[in-house]
Amino acid sequence: MGLTERKLRQQQELKEQIIICSREIVEKEGWASLSIRKIADAIEYSVPVIYKHFENKEAIAAYFVQEGFIQLLDSINQEIDPQENIATKIKQLSVGYWLFAAKYPKHYEIMFGLGIPTCEKTNESEEIKRVSNLMLSLIDEAIKASGKKELDRYLKLKTLWSILHGIVAMDLLALSSKENICPSAVLADAIDGYIKSILI
């Protein structure tokens, strides 16, 4: 291995070390406790070394947001059975969303700290767009099955995301114990109502 390749590998390993350390701090102490100085102290490097990889705390947050939406999409896709009817697939989507938030609550808090993503934010991020497009594809399928051509797909998207985010925020993130991570009866009831608003 040449000198250049070795330096590149060392730089990549250091970046991964920063990410791992940041994640541990966030998991144990919360996002507010994370700082460049704390990361530097934990991995025993100087602050300027950290700045070579992440210009500030917000850049680290952006990395976690990107990573989080990739994991959210994966969690949803694991739950959805393409062979099921559209009502069942929307219910499966809601379960995948909930289970992601239950498994990665600190990630979720960073991803949705300011609420559900705006149209502008969605367009800026390929990862957010993929989650949004998956939701839209199911909404389009539901609208087609309903025969209601007047329904606004983007309104239904915002409604669905608001239901999911609101119930996660109130019913899951507020829990002091994460022992019971099964999707709540409130989520099931709300999604049933949402599905009926399109299909019936």
PDB file of C-alpha atoms in Angstrom:
ATOM      1  CA  MET A   1       0.000   0.000   0.000  1.00  0.00           C
ATOM      2  CA  GLY A   2       1.382   3.410  -1.010  1.00  0.00           C
ATOM      3  CA  LEU A   3       1.726   6.436   1.261  1.00  0.00           C
ATOM      4  CA  THR A   4      -1.286   8.214  -0.269  1.00  0.00           C
ATOM      5  CA  GLU A   5      -3.527   5.182   0.118  1.00  0.00           C
ATOM      6  CA  ARG A   6      -2.387   4.725   3.711  1.00  0.00           C
ATOM      7  CA  LYS A   7      -3.169   8.373   4.549  1.00  0.00           C
ATOM      8  CA  LEU A   8      -6.597   8.119   2.956  1.00  0.00           C
ATOM      9  CA  ARG A   9      -7.362   4.963   4.929  1.00  0.00           C
ATOM     10  CA  GLN A  10      -6.198   6.603   8.161  1.00  0.00           C
ATOM     11  CA  GLN A  11      -8.369   9.640   7.459  1.00  0.00           C
ATOM     12  CA  GLN A  12     -11.405   7.438   6.801  1.00  0.00           C
ATOM     13  CA  GLU A  13     -10.770   5.455   9.986  1.00  0.00           C
ATOM     14  CA  LEU A  14     -10.535   8.695  11.969  1.00  0.00           C
ATOM     15  CA  LYS A  15     -13.796   9.948  10.486  1.00  0.00           C
ATOM     16  CA  GLU A  16     -15.510   6.680  11.450  1.00  0.00           C
ATOM     17  CA  GLN A  17     -14.048   7.019  14.943  1.00  0.00           C
ATOM     18  CA  ILE A  18     -15.533  10.534  15.222  1.00  0.00           C
ATOM     19  CA  ILE A  19     -18.941   9.241  14.094  1.00  0.00           C
ATOM     20  CA  ILE A  20     -18.887   6.302  16.531  1.00  0.00           C
ATOM     21  CA  CYS A  21     -17.851   8.561  19.409  1.00  0.00           C
ATOM     22  CA  SER A  22     -20.522  11.139  18.510  1.00  0.00           C
ATOM     23  CA  ARG A  23     -23.180   8.456  18.403  1.00  0.00           C
ATOM     24  CA  GLU A  24     -22.145   7.143  21.835  1.00  0.00           C
ATOM     25  CA  ILE A  25     -22.304  10.629  23.356  1.00  0.00           C
ATOM     26  CA  VAL A  26     -25.730  11.299  21.840  1.00  0.00           C
ATOM     27  CA  GLU A  27     -27.081   7.926  22.987  1.00  0.00           C
ATOM     28  CA  LYS A  28     -25.842   8.354  26.555  1.00  0.00           C
ATOM     29  CA  GLU A  29     -26.209  12.091  27.132  1.00  0.00           C
ATOM     30  CA  GLY A  30     -28.464  13.470  24.402  1.00  0.00           C
ATOM     31  CA  TRP A  31     -27.836  15.691  21.399  1.00  0.00           C
ATOM     32  CA  ALA A  32     -27.459  18.863  23.483  1.00  0.00           C
ATOM     33  CA  SER A  33     -24.401  17.394  25.223  1.00  0.00           C
ATOM     34  CA  LEU A  34     -22.476  16.789  22.018  1.00  0.00           C
ATOM     35  CA  SER A  35     -19.651  19.209  21.236  1.00  0.00           C
ATOM     36  CA  ILE A  36     -16.547  19.208  19.071  1.00  0.00           C
ATOM     37  CA  ARG A  37     -14.412  19.601  22.203  1.00  0.00           C
ATOM     38  CA  LYS A  38     -16.048  16.588  23.881  1.00  0.00           C
ATOM     39  CA  ILE A  39     -15.465  14.462  20.782  1.00  0.00           C
ATOM     40  CA  ALA A  40     -11.833  15.541  20.567  1.00  0.00           C
ATOM     41  CA  ASP A  41     -11.244  14.720  24.237  1.00  0.00           C
ATOM     42  CA  ALA A  42     -12.930  11.327  23.898  1.00  0.00           C
ATOM     43  CA  ILE A  43     -10.847  10.157  20.932  1.00  0.00           C
ATOM     44  CA  GLU A  44      -7.700  11.946  22.172  1.00  0.00           C
ATOM     45  CA  TYR A  45      -7.192  14.216  19.176  1.00  0.00           C
ATOM     46  CA  SER A  46      -6.977  17.982  18.958  1.00  0.00           C
ATOM     47  CA  VAL A  47     -10.057  20.053  18.081  1.00  0.00           C
ATOM     48  CA  PRO A  48      -8.612  21.171  14.691  1.00  0.00           C
ATOM     49  CA  VAL A  49      -8.358  17.510  13.643  1.00  0.00           C
ATOM     50  CA  ILE A  50     -12.104  17.097  14.191  1.00  0.00           C
ATOM     51  CA  TYR A  51     -12.789  20.233  12.146  1.00  0.00           C
ATOM     52  CA  LYS A  52     -10.952  18.695   9.192  1.00  0.00           C
ATOM     53  CA  HIS A  53     -13.753  16.115   8.960  1.00  0.00           C
ATOM     54  CA  PHE A  54     -16.787  18.049  10.243  1.00  0.00           C
ATOM     55  CA  GLU A  55     -16.887  21.827  10.146  1.00  0.00           C
ATOM     56  CA  ASN A  56     -19.230  22.038  13.142  1.00  0.00           C
ATOM     57  CA  LYS A  57     -21.758  20.188  15.274  1.00  0.00           C
ATOM     58  CA  GLU A  58     -24.453  20.815  12.663  1.00  0.00           C
ATOM     59  CA  ALA A  59     -22.405  18.944  10.059  1.00  0.00           C
ATOM     60  CA  ILE A  60     -22.371  15.916  12.360  1.00  0.00           C
ATOM     61  CA  ALA A  61     -26.136  16.267  12.792  1.00  0.00           C
ATOM     62  CA  ALA A  62     -26.530  16.349   9.001  1.00  0.00           C
ATOM     63  CA  TYR A  63     -24.596  13.078   8.778  1.00  0.00           C
ATOM     64  CA  PHE A  64     -26.916  11.459  11.351  1.00  0.00           C
ATOM     65  CA  VAL A  65     -30.004  12.772   9.548  1.00  0.00           C
ATOM     66  CA  GLN A  66     -28.793  11.236   6.282  1.00  0.00           C
ATOM     67  CA  GLU A  67     -27.968   7.952   8.014  1.00  0.00           C
ATOM     68  CA  GLY A  68     -31.282   7.984   9.850  1.00  0.00           C
ATOM     69  CA  PHE A  69     -33.438   8.333   6.736  1.00  0.00           C
ATOM     70  CA  ILE A  70     -31.558   5.466   5.099  1.00  0.00           C
ATOM     71  CA  GLN A  71     -32.350   3.313   8.145  1.00  0.00           C
ATOM     72  CA  LEU A  72     -35.966   4.534   8.238  1.00  0.00           C
ATOM     73  CA  LEU A  73     -36.487   3.541   4.612  1.00  0.00           C
ATOM     74  CA  ASP A  74     -34.979   0.125   5.312  1.00  0.00           C
ATOM     75  CA  SER A  75     -37.230  -0.373   8.358  1.00  0.00           C
ATOM     76  CA  ILE A  76     -40.346   0.492   6.330  1.00  0.00           C
ATOM     77  CA  ASN A  77     -39.348  -1.728   3.401  1.00  0.00           C
ATOM     78  CA  GLN A  78     -38.789  -4.671   5.745  1.00  0.00           C
ATOM     79  CA  GLU A  79     -42.403  -4.445   6.910  1.00  0.00           C
ATOM     80  CA  ILE A  80     -44.173  -3.922   3.571  1.00  0.00           C
ATOM     81  CA  ASP A  81     -45.328  -6.998   1.682  1.00  0.00           C
ATOM     82  CA  PRO A  82     -45.837  -5.995  -1.987  1.00  0.00           C
ATOM     83  CA  GLN A  83     -48.399  -8.791  -2.405  1.00  0.00           C
ATOM     84  CA  GLU A  84     -50.778  -7.322   0.196  1.00  0.00           C
ATOM     85  CA  ASN A  85     -53.668  -4.949  -0.524  1.00  0.00           C
ATOM     86  CA  ILE A  86     -53.066  -1.225  -0.236  1.00  0.00           C
ATOM     87  CA  ALA A  87     -54.781  -0.818   3.149  1.00  0.00           C
ATOM     88  CA  THR A  88     -52.509  -3.466   4.658  1.00  0.00           C
ATOM     89  CA  LYS A  89     -49.411  -1.946   3.058  1.00  0.00           C
ATOM     90  CA  ILE A  90     -50.161   1.465   4.588  1.00  0.00           C
ATOM     91  CA  LYS A  91     -50.579  -0.222   7.981  1.00  0.00           C
ATOM     92  CA  GLN A  92     -47.266  -2.029   7.446  1.00  0.00           C
ATOM     93  CA  LEU A  93     -45.606   1.273   6.567  1.00  0.00           C
ATOM     94  CA  SER A  94     -46.805   2.747   9.865  1.00  0.00           C
ATOM     95  CA  VAL A  95     -45.401  -0.237  11.778  1.00  0.00           C
ATOM     96  CA  GLY A  96     -42.011   0.091  10.056  1.00  0.00           C
ATOM     97  CA  TYR A  97     -41.954   3.809  10.868  1.00  0.00           C
ATOM     98  CA  TRP A  98     -42.813   3.187  14.525  1.00  0.00           C
ATOM     99  CA  LEU A  99     -40.270   0.408  14.946  1.00  0.00           C
ATOM    100  CA  PHE A 100     -37.518   2.624  13.540  1.00  0.00           C
ATOM    101  CA  ALA A 101     -38.363   5.385  16.022  1.00  0.00           C
ATOM    102  CA  ALA A 102     -38.451   2.829  18.854  1.00  0.00           C
ATOM    103  CA  LYS A 103     -35.076   1.359  17.907  1.00  0.00           C
ATOM    104  CA  TYR A 104     -33.312   4.667  17.178  1.00  0.00           C
ATOM    105  CA  PRO A 105     -35.000   7.321  19.360  1.00  0.00           C
ATOM    106  CA  LYS A 106     -31.970   9.651  19.443  1.00  0.00           C
ATOM    107  CA  HIS A 107     -31.626   9.472  15.657  1.00  0.00           C
ATOM    108  CA  TYR A 108     -35.321  10.200  15.337  1.00  0.00           C
ATOM    109  CA  GLU A 109     -35.059  13.245  17.591  1.00  0.00           C
ATOM    110  CA  ILE A 110     -32.264  14.685  15.441  1.00  0.00           C
ATOM    111  CA  MET A 111     -34.083  13.867  12.178  1.00  0.00           C
ATOM    112  CA  PHE A 112     -37.374  15.420  13.260  1.00  0.00           C
ATOM    113  CA  GLY A 113     -36.292  17.992  15.803  1.00  0.00           C
ATOM    114  CA  LEU A 114     -38.195  20.684  13.920  1.00  0.00           C
ATOM    115  CA  GLY A 115     -41.150  18.530  12.898  1.00  0.00           C
ATOM    116  CA  ILE A 116     -41.823  16.740   9.624  1.00  0.00           C
ATOM    117  CA  PRO A 117     -39.652  17.746   6.635  1.00  0.00           C
ATOM    118  CA  THR A 118     -40.856  20.658   4.492  1.00  0.00           C
ATOM    119  CA  CYS A 119     -41.059  20.350   0.689  1.00  0.00           C
ATOM    120  CA  GLU A 120     -37.847  22.373   0.431  1.00  0.00           C
ATOM    121  CA  LYS A 121     -36.032  20.134   2.920  1.00  0.00           C
ATOM    122  CA  THR A 122     -37.254  17.012   1.129  1.00  0.00           C
ATOM    123  CA  ASN A 123     -35.965  18.276  -2.211  1.00  0.00           C
ATOM    124  CA  GLU A 124     -32.568  19.055  -0.682  1.00  0.00           C
ATOM    125  CA  SER A 125     -32.029  15.510   0.602  1.00  0.00           C
ATOM    126  CA  GLU A 126     -32.014  12.397  -1.565  1.00  0.00           C
ATOM    127  CA  GLU A 127     -32.525  10.229   1.545  1.00  0.00           C
ATOM    128  CA  ILE A 128     -35.616  12.148   2.702  1.00  0.00           C
ATOM    129  CA  LYS A 129     -36.933  12.132  -0.867  1.00  0.00           C
ATOM    130  CA  ARG A 130     -36.746   8.337  -1.029  1.00  0.00           C
ATOM    131  CA  VAL A 131     -38.881   7.993   2.116  1.00  0.00           C
ATOM    132  CA  SER A 132     -41.313  10.613   0.817  1.00  0.00           C
ATOM    133  CA  ASN A 133     -41.542   8.914  -2.587  1.00  0.00           C
ATOM    134  CA  LEU A 134     -42.271   5.545  -0.972  1.00  0.00           C
ATOM    135  CA  MET A 135     -45.135   7.094   0.987  1.00  0.00           C
ATOM    136  CA  LEU A 136     -46.412   8.845  -2.147  1.00  0.00           C
ATOM    137  CA  SER A 137     -46.355   5.612  -4.130  1.00  0.00           C
ATOM    138  CA  LEU A 138     -48.647   3.955  -1.568  1.00  0.00           C
ATOM    139  CA  ILE A 139     -50.882   7.028  -1.437  1.00  0.00           C
ATOM    140  CA  ASP A 140     -51.157   7.008  -5.237  1.00  0.00           C
ATOM    141  CA  GLU A 141     -52.097   3.332  -5.120  1.00  0.00           C
ATOM    142  CA  ALA A 142     -54.773   4.046  -2.513  1.00  0.00           C
ATOM    143  CA  ILE A 143     -56.184   6.993  -4.473  1.00  0.00           C
ATOM    144  CA  LYS A 144     -56.324   4.896  -7.629  1.00  0.00           C
ATOM    145  CA  ALA A 145     -58.143   2.115  -5.760  1.00  0.00           C
ATOM    146  CA  SER A 146     -60.624   4.633  -4.327  1.00  0.00           C
ATOM    147  CA  GLY A 147     -61.510   6.168  -7.694  1.00  0.00           C
ATOM    148  CA  LYS A 148     -61.482   9.631  -6.039  1.00  0.00           C
ATOM    149  CA  LYS A 149     -59.581  11.685  -8.593  1.00  0.00           C
ATOM    150  CA  GLU A 150     -60.055  14.904  -6.627  1.00  0.00           C
ATOM    151  CA  LEU A 151     -57.835  13.785  -3.737  1.00  0.00           C
ATOM    152  CA  ASP A 152     -54.595  15.767  -3.285  1.00  0.00           C
ATOM    153  CA  ARG A 153     -51.678  13.324  -2.982  1.00  0.00           C
ATOM    154  CA  TYR A 154     -49.420  15.890  -1.301  1.00  0.00           C
ATOM    155  CA  LEU A 155     -52.071  16.791   1.259  1.00  0.00           C
ATOM    156  CA  LYS A 156     -52.498  13.089   2.015  1.00  0.00           C
ATOM    157  CA  LEU A 157     -48.706  12.740   2.325  1.00  0.00           C
ATOM    158  CA  LYS A 158     -48.488  15.574   4.845  1.00  0.00           C
ATOM    159  CA  THR A 159     -51.466  14.144   6.752  1.00  0.00           C
ATOM    160  CA  LEU A 160     -49.905  10.670   6.903  1.00  0.00           C
ATOM    161  CA  TRP A 161     -46.517  11.992   8.010  1.00  0.00           C
ATOM    162  CA  SER A 162     -48.184  14.232  10.613  1.00  0.00           C
ATOM    163  CA  ILE A 163     -50.071  11.253  12.059  1.00  0.00           C
ATOM    164  CA  LEU A 164     -46.926   9.116  12.234  1.00  0.00           C
ATOM    165  CA  HIS A 165     -44.723  11.832  13.673  1.00  0.00           C
ATOM    166  CA  GLY A 166     -47.317  13.120  16.119  1.00  0.00           C
ATOM    167  CA  ILE A 167     -48.059   9.722  17.615  1.00  0.00           C
ATOM    168  CA  VAL A 168     -44.381   8.787  17.811  1.00  0.00           C
ATOM    169  CA  ALA A 169     -43.624  12.093  19.557  1.00  0.00           C
ATOM    170  CA  MET A 170     -46.502  11.801  22.032  1.00  0.00           C
ATOM    171  CA  ASP A 171     -46.756   8.058  22.557  1.00  0.00           C
ATOM    172  CA  LEU A 172     -43.204   6.768  22.188  1.00  0.00           C
ATOM    173  CA  LEU A 173     -40.549   9.425  22.704  1.00  0.00           C
ATOM    174  CA  ALA A 174     -42.311  10.588  25.872  1.00  0.00           C
ATOM    175  CA  LEU A 175     -42.096   7.130  27.452  1.00  0.00           C
ATOM    176  CA  SER A 176     -39.559   6.764  30.240  1.00  0.00           C
ATOM    177  CA  SER A 177     -39.246   3.069  29.450  1.00  0.00           C
ATOM    178  CA  LYS A 178     -38.749   1.606  25.975  1.00  0.00           C
ATOM    179  CA  GLU A 179     -39.541  -1.967  27.075  1.00  0.00           C
ATOM    180  CA  ASN A 180     -42.860  -2.056  25.227  1.00  0.00           C
ATOM    181  CA  ILE A 181     -42.051  -1.015  21.678  1.00  0.00           C
ATOM    182  CA  CYS A 182     -45.059  -2.594  19.965  1.00  0.00           C
ATOM    183  CA  PRO A 183     -46.968  -0.044  17.864  1.00  0.00           C
ATOM    184  CA  SER A 184     -49.675   1.526  19.967  1.00  0.00           C
ATOM    185  CA  ALA A 185     -53.428   1.182  19.713  1.00  0.00           C
ATOM    186  CA  VAL A 186     -53.538   4.931  19.047  1.00  0.00           C
ATOM    187  CA  LEU A 187     -51.360   4.498  15.968  1.00  0.00           C
ATOM    188  CA  ALA A 188     -53.496   1.629  14.670  1.00  0.00           C
ATOM    189  CA  ASP A 189     -56.698   3.620  15.232  1.00  0.00           C
ATOM    190  CA  ALA A 190     -55.315   6.728  13.536  1.00  0.00           C
ATOM    191  CA  ILE A 191     -54.041   4.801  10.513  1.00  0.00           C
ATOM    192  CA  ASP A 192     -57.391   3.009  10.175  1.00  0.00           C
ATOM    193  CA  GLY A 193     -59.067   6.403  10.055  1.00  0.00           C
ATOM    194  CA  TYR A 194     -56.536   7.687   7.532  1.00  0.00           C
ATOM    195  CA  ILE A 195     -57.074   4.700   5.229  1.00  0.00           C
ATOM    196  CA  LYS A 196     -60.866   5.130   5.406  1.00  0.00           C
ATOM    197  CA  SER A 197     -60.502   8.823   4.477  1.00  0.00           C
ATOM    198  CA  ILE A 198     -59.116   7.676   1.123  1.00  0.00           C
ATOM    199  CA  LEU A 199     -60.767   4.353   0.395  1.00  0.00           C
ATOM    200  CA  ILE A 200     -64.301   4.830   1.744  1.00  0.00           C
TER     201      ILE A 200
END
